[in-house]
Amino acid sequence: MTDTHTITIKPLTAADYNAWHGLWQDYLTFYQTSLPANITQATWDKILDNQVPIFGFGAWNGEAMVGITHVVLHPNTWNDSDCCYLEDLYVNNSVRGQGFGRALIDYVYNFAREKGCNRVYWSTQSDNATARTLYDNIATLTDMVQYRKDL
């Protein structure tokens, strides 16, 4: 099979809702979870709201959106510039391993640089071997352990 895809990454717009929504639902399914419709709608609204520091980007293969990422910019106590938290990243299984995930992360790196951020960081499940193969090639695995208390 010849690899003929064209990767385009661009910010999400209101016109992208249906494609985004399908990928968002696939992402939630991948993590074996679901969210109420009002949370999904609130997430979309925040992505489009220029007053909220949450941004969404889509990966396109020709005219089909095949991947999404969401990032959150936030201040921190160890620098005088913001951090960029890559909160969500999903690429459709049909194009995994073809460079779309890397292209999304590279786009986020450039976006964060343009915004003056001091770093991009994210977490993933320890058994997400496919994603970790990519992450090990483009970032540094830290020795931090995440603890969490849901409120």
PDB file of C-alpha atoms in Angstrom:
ATOM      1  CA  MET A   1       0.000   0.000   0.000  1.00  0.00           C
ATOM      2  CA  THR A   2       1.405   3.393  -0.969  1.00  0.00           C
ATOM      3  CA  ASP A   3       1.356   6.107   1.679  1.00  0.00           C
ATOM      4  CA  THR A   4      -0.343   9.033  -0.079  1.00  0.00           C
ATOM      5  CA  HIS A   5      -1.811  10.990   2.809  1.00  0.00           C
ATOM      6  CA  THR A   6      -1.399  14.718   3.232  1.00  0.00           C
ATOM      7  CA  ILE A   7      -1.143  15.946   6.815  1.00  0.00           C
ATOM      8  CA  THR A   8      -2.611  19.336   7.593  1.00  0.00           C
ATOM      9  CA  ILE A   9      -2.918  20.661  11.146  1.00  0.00           C
ATOM     10  CA  LYS A  10      -5.072  23.680  11.909  1.00  0.00           C
ATOM     11  CA  PRO A  11      -7.051  25.244  14.754  1.00  0.00           C
ATOM     12  CA  LEU A  12     -10.558  23.946  15.214  1.00  0.00           C
ATOM     13  CA  THR A  13     -13.432  26.172  14.104  1.00  0.00           C
ATOM     14  CA  ALA A  14     -17.182  26.050  14.647  1.00  0.00           C
ATOM     15  CA  ALA A  15     -17.548  24.341  11.243  1.00  0.00           C
ATOM     16  CA  ASP A  16     -15.480  21.391  12.523  1.00  0.00           C
ATOM     17  CA  TYR A  17     -17.937  20.372  15.239  1.00  0.00           C
ATOM     18  CA  ASN A  18     -19.295  17.169  13.666  1.00  0.00           C
ATOM     19  CA  ALA A  19     -15.873  15.790  12.758  1.00  0.00           C
ATOM     20  CA  TRP A  20     -14.475  16.804  16.162  1.00  0.00           C
ATOM     21  CA  HIS A  21     -17.432  15.274  17.995  1.00  0.00           C
ATOM     22  CA  GLY A  22     -16.928  11.899  16.308  1.00  0.00           C
ATOM     23  CA  LEU A  23     -13.217  11.848  17.158  1.00  0.00           C
ATOM     24  CA  TRP A  24     -13.930  13.051  20.707  1.00  0.00           C
ATOM     25  CA  GLN A  25     -16.351  10.180  21.237  1.00  0.00           C
ATOM     26  CA  ASP A  26     -13.794   7.713  19.805  1.00  0.00           C
ATOM     27  CA  TYR A  27     -11.199   9.155  22.194  1.00  0.00           C
ATOM     28  CA  LEU A  28     -13.493   8.681  25.188  1.00  0.00           C
ATOM     29  CA  THR A  29     -14.246   5.121  24.045  1.00  0.00           C
ATOM     30  CA  PHE A  30     -10.499   4.438  23.743  1.00  0.00           C
ATOM     31  CA  TYR A  31     -10.161   5.392  27.422  1.00  0.00           C
ATOM     32  CA  GLN A  32     -13.266   3.342  28.275  1.00  0.00           C
ATOM     33  CA  THR A  33     -15.195   6.307  29.560  1.00  0.00           C
ATOM     34  CA  SER A  34     -18.070   8.557  28.622  1.00  0.00           C
ATOM     35  CA  LEU A  35     -19.104  12.078  29.481  1.00  0.00           C
ATOM     36  CA  PRO A  36     -22.530  13.672  29.712  1.00  0.00           C
ATOM     37  CA  ALA A  37     -23.565  15.625  26.605  1.00  0.00           C
ATOM     38  CA  ASN A  38     -23.413  18.914  28.530  1.00  0.00           C
ATOM     39  CA  ILE A  39     -19.717  18.345  29.380  1.00  0.00           C
ATOM     40  CA  THR A  40     -18.888  17.562  25.764  1.00  0.00           C
ATOM     41  CA  GLN A  41     -20.730  20.730  24.716  1.00  0.00           C
ATOM     42  CA  ALA A  42     -18.938  22.772  27.402  1.00  0.00           C
ATOM     43  CA  THR A  43     -15.589  21.404  26.198  1.00  0.00           C
ATOM     44  CA  TRP A  44     -16.381  22.443  22.636  1.00  0.00           C
ATOM     45  CA  ASP A  45     -17.563  25.875  23.789  1.00  0.00           C
ATOM     46  CA  LYS A  46     -14.320  26.426  25.731  1.00  0.00           C
ATOM     47  CA  ILE A  47     -12.221  25.443  22.712  1.00  0.00           C
ATOM     48  CA  LEU A  48     -13.972  28.125  20.636  1.00  0.00           C
ATOM     49  CA  ASP A  49     -14.013  30.814  23.361  1.00  0.00           C
ATOM     50  CA  ASN A  50     -11.123  33.238  22.858  1.00  0.00           C
ATOM     51  CA  GLN A  51     -11.377  34.232  26.532  1.00  0.00           C
ATOM     52  CA  VAL A  52     -10.577  30.702  27.762  1.00  0.00           C
ATOM     53  CA  PRO A  53      -6.970  29.415  27.518  1.00  0.00           C
ATOM     54  CA  ILE A  54      -8.053  26.065  26.036  1.00  0.00           C
ATOM     55  CA  PHE A  55      -7.231  25.469  22.384  1.00  0.00           C
ATOM     56  CA  GLY A  56      -8.105  22.693  19.968  1.00  0.00           C
ATOM     57  CA  PHE A  57      -6.390  21.578  16.788  1.00  0.00           C
ATOM     58  CA  GLY A  58      -7.396  19.091  14.136  1.00  0.00           C
ATOM     59  CA  ALA A  59      -5.294  16.817  11.962  1.00  0.00           C
ATOM     60  CA  TRP A  60      -6.596  16.457   8.436  1.00  0.00           C
ATOM     61  CA  ASN A  61      -5.902  13.763   5.884  1.00  0.00           C
ATOM     62  CA  GLY A  62      -7.072  15.508   2.745  1.00  0.00           C
ATOM     63  CA  GLU A  63     -10.597  16.623   3.601  1.00  0.00           C
ATOM     64  CA  ALA A  64     -11.142  14.229   6.517  1.00  0.00           C
ATOM     65  CA  MET A  65     -10.335  15.165  10.091  1.00  0.00           C
ATOM     66  CA  VAL A  66      -8.485  12.157  11.516  1.00  0.00           C
ATOM     67  CA  GLY A  67      -7.022  13.496  14.763  1.00  0.00           C
ATOM     68  CA  ILE A  68      -7.529  16.067  17.500  1.00  0.00           C
ATOM     69  CA  THR A  69      -5.609  17.590  20.327  1.00  0.00           C
ATOM     70  CA  HIS A  70      -6.591  19.991  23.097  1.00  0.00           C
ATOM     71  CA  VAL A  71      -4.153  22.082  25.082  1.00  0.00           C
ATOM     72  CA  VAL A  72      -4.471  24.281  28.158  1.00  0.00           C
ATOM     73  CA  LEU A  73      -2.145  27.200  28.799  1.00  0.00           C
ATOM     74  CA  HIS A  74      -1.612  28.028  32.456  1.00  0.00           C
ATOM     75  CA  PRO A  75       0.723  29.915  34.782  1.00  0.00           C
ATOM     76  CA  ASN A  76       3.072  28.036  37.077  1.00  0.00           C
ATOM     77  CA  THR A  77       5.220  28.706  40.115  1.00  0.00           C
ATOM     78  CA  TRP A  78       8.588  27.683  38.629  1.00  0.00           C
ATOM     79  CA  ASN A  79       8.737  30.161  35.728  1.00  0.00           C
ATOM     80  CA  ASP A  80       7.429  33.567  34.799  1.00  0.00           C
ATOM     81  CA  SER A  81       5.846  32.237  31.599  1.00  0.00           C
ATOM     82  CA  ASP A  82       2.962  29.867  31.002  1.00  0.00           C
ATOM     83  CA  CYS A  83       3.108  26.088  30.578  1.00  0.00           C
ATOM     84  CA  CYS A  84       1.243  24.242  27.861  1.00  0.00           C
ATOM     85  CA  TYR A  85      -0.567  21.140  29.068  1.00  0.00           C
ATOM     86  CA  LEU A  86      -1.417  18.781  26.214  1.00  0.00           C
ATOM     87  CA  GLU A  87      -4.577  17.407  27.770  1.00  0.00           C
ATOM     88  CA  ASP A  88      -6.054  15.291  24.980  1.00  0.00           C
ATOM     89  CA  LEU A  89      -4.580  13.684  21.880  1.00  0.00           C
ATOM     90  CA  TYR A  90      -6.365  11.231  19.628  1.00  0.00           C
ATOM     91  CA  VAL A  91      -5.689   9.906  16.137  1.00  0.00           C
ATOM     92  CA  ASN A  92      -8.124   7.659  14.336  1.00  0.00           C
ATOM     93  CA  ASN A  93      -6.975   4.059  14.289  1.00  0.00           C
ATOM     94  CA  SER A  94      -7.116   3.981  10.474  1.00  0.00           C
ATOM     95  CA  VAL A  95      -4.139   6.368  10.215  1.00  0.00           C
ATOM     96  CA  ARG A  96      -2.195   5.571  13.389  1.00  0.00           C
ATOM     97  CA  GLY A  97       1.516   5.189  12.815  1.00  0.00           C
ATOM     98  CA  GLN A  98       1.405   7.441   9.740  1.00  0.00           C
ATOM     99  CA  GLY A  99       2.713  10.644  11.346  1.00  0.00           C
ATOM    100  CA  PHE A 100      -0.512  12.361  12.376  1.00  0.00           C
ATOM    101  CA  GLY A 101       0.163  12.155  16.123  1.00  0.00           C
ATOM    102  CA  ARG A 102       3.685  13.487  15.656  1.00  0.00           C
ATOM    103  CA  ALA A 103       2.368  16.285  13.428  1.00  0.00           C
ATOM    104  CA  LEU A 104      -0.208  17.280  16.059  1.00  0.00           C
ATOM    105  CA  ILE A 105       2.435  17.367  18.795  1.00  0.00           C
ATOM    106  CA  ASP A 106       4.880  19.303  16.595  1.00  0.00           C
ATOM    107  CA  TYR A 107       2.092  21.807  15.929  1.00  0.00           C
ATOM    108  CA  VAL A 108       1.495  22.119  19.671  1.00  0.00           C
ATOM    109  CA  TYR A 109       5.224  22.663  20.249  1.00  0.00           C
ATOM    110  CA  ASN A 110       5.226  25.521  17.731  1.00  0.00           C
ATOM    111  CA  PHE A 111       1.982  26.952  19.116  1.00  0.00           C
ATOM    112  CA  ALA A 112       3.403  26.916  22.663  1.00  0.00           C
ATOM    113  CA  ARG A 113       6.614  28.619  21.497  1.00  0.00           C
ATOM    114  CA  GLU A 114       4.573  31.344  19.785  1.00  0.00           C
ATOM    115  CA  LYS A 115       2.595  31.841  23.011  1.00  0.00           C
ATOM    116  CA  GLY A 116       5.843  32.177  25.010  1.00  0.00           C
ATOM    117  CA  CYS A 117       5.360  28.982  27.006  1.00  0.00           C
ATOM    118  CA  ASN A 118       8.320  27.449  28.830  1.00  0.00           C
ATOM    119  CA  ARG A 119       7.314  23.824  28.241  1.00  0.00           C
ATOM    120  CA  VAL A 120       4.754  21.399  26.868  1.00  0.00           C
ATOM    121  CA  TYR A 121       3.855  18.447  29.036  1.00  0.00           C
ATOM    122  CA  TRP A 122       1.332  15.618  29.140  1.00  0.00           C
ATOM    123  CA  SER A 123       0.584  12.271  30.681  1.00  0.00           C
ATOM    124  CA  THR A 124      -0.640   8.972  29.314  1.00  0.00           C
ATOM    125  CA  GLN A 125      -1.561   5.595  30.657  1.00  0.00           C
ATOM    126  CA  SER A 126       1.480   3.477  31.449  1.00  0.00           C
ATOM    127  CA  ASP A 127       0.224   0.650  29.200  1.00  0.00           C
ATOM    128  CA  ASN A 128      -0.437   2.870  26.160  1.00  0.00           C
ATOM    129  CA  ALA A 129       2.500   1.330  24.294  1.00  0.00           C
ATOM    130  CA  THR A 130       1.657   2.717  20.857  1.00  0.00           C
ATOM    131  CA  ALA A 131       1.530   6.313  22.065  1.00  0.00           C
ATOM    132  CA  ARG A 132       4.541   5.880  24.330  1.00  0.00           C
ATOM    133  CA  THR A 133       6.656   4.697  21.399  1.00  0.00           C
ATOM    134  CA  LEU A 134       6.035   8.064  19.761  1.00  0.00           C
ATOM    135  CA  TYR A 135       6.392  10.052  22.997  1.00  0.00           C
ATOM    136  CA  ASP A 136       9.734   8.422  23.805  1.00  0.00           C
ATOM    137  CA  ASN A 137      11.068   9.785  20.510  1.00  0.00           C
ATOM    138  CA  ILE A 138       9.870  13.379  20.842  1.00  0.00           C
ATOM    139  CA  ALA A 139       9.968  14.206  24.554  1.00  0.00           C
ATOM    140  CA  THR A 140      11.642  13.274  27.819  1.00  0.00           C
ATOM    141  CA  LEU A 141       9.983  10.804  30.169  1.00  0.00           C
ATOM    142  CA  THR A 142      10.160  12.288  33.664  1.00  0.00           C
ATOM    143  CA  ASP A 143      10.283  10.448  36.952  1.00  0.00           C
ATOM    144  CA  MET A 144       7.204  12.250  38.280  1.00  0.00           C
ATOM    145  CA  VAL A 145       4.333  10.163  39.629  1.00  0.00           C
ATOM    146  CA  GLN A 146       0.852  11.604  39.400  1.00  0.00           C
ATOM    147  CA  TYR A 147      -1.503  11.461  42.364  1.00  0.00           C
ATOM    148  CA  ARG A 148      -5.083  12.552  42.052  1.00  0.00           C
ATOM    149  CA  LYS A 149      -8.119  13.139  44.229  1.00  0.00           C
ATOM    150  CA  ASP A 150     -11.287  13.724  42.269  1.00  0.00           C
ATOM    151  CA  LEU A 151     -13.546  16.280  43.935  1.00  0.00           C
TER     152      LEU A 151
END
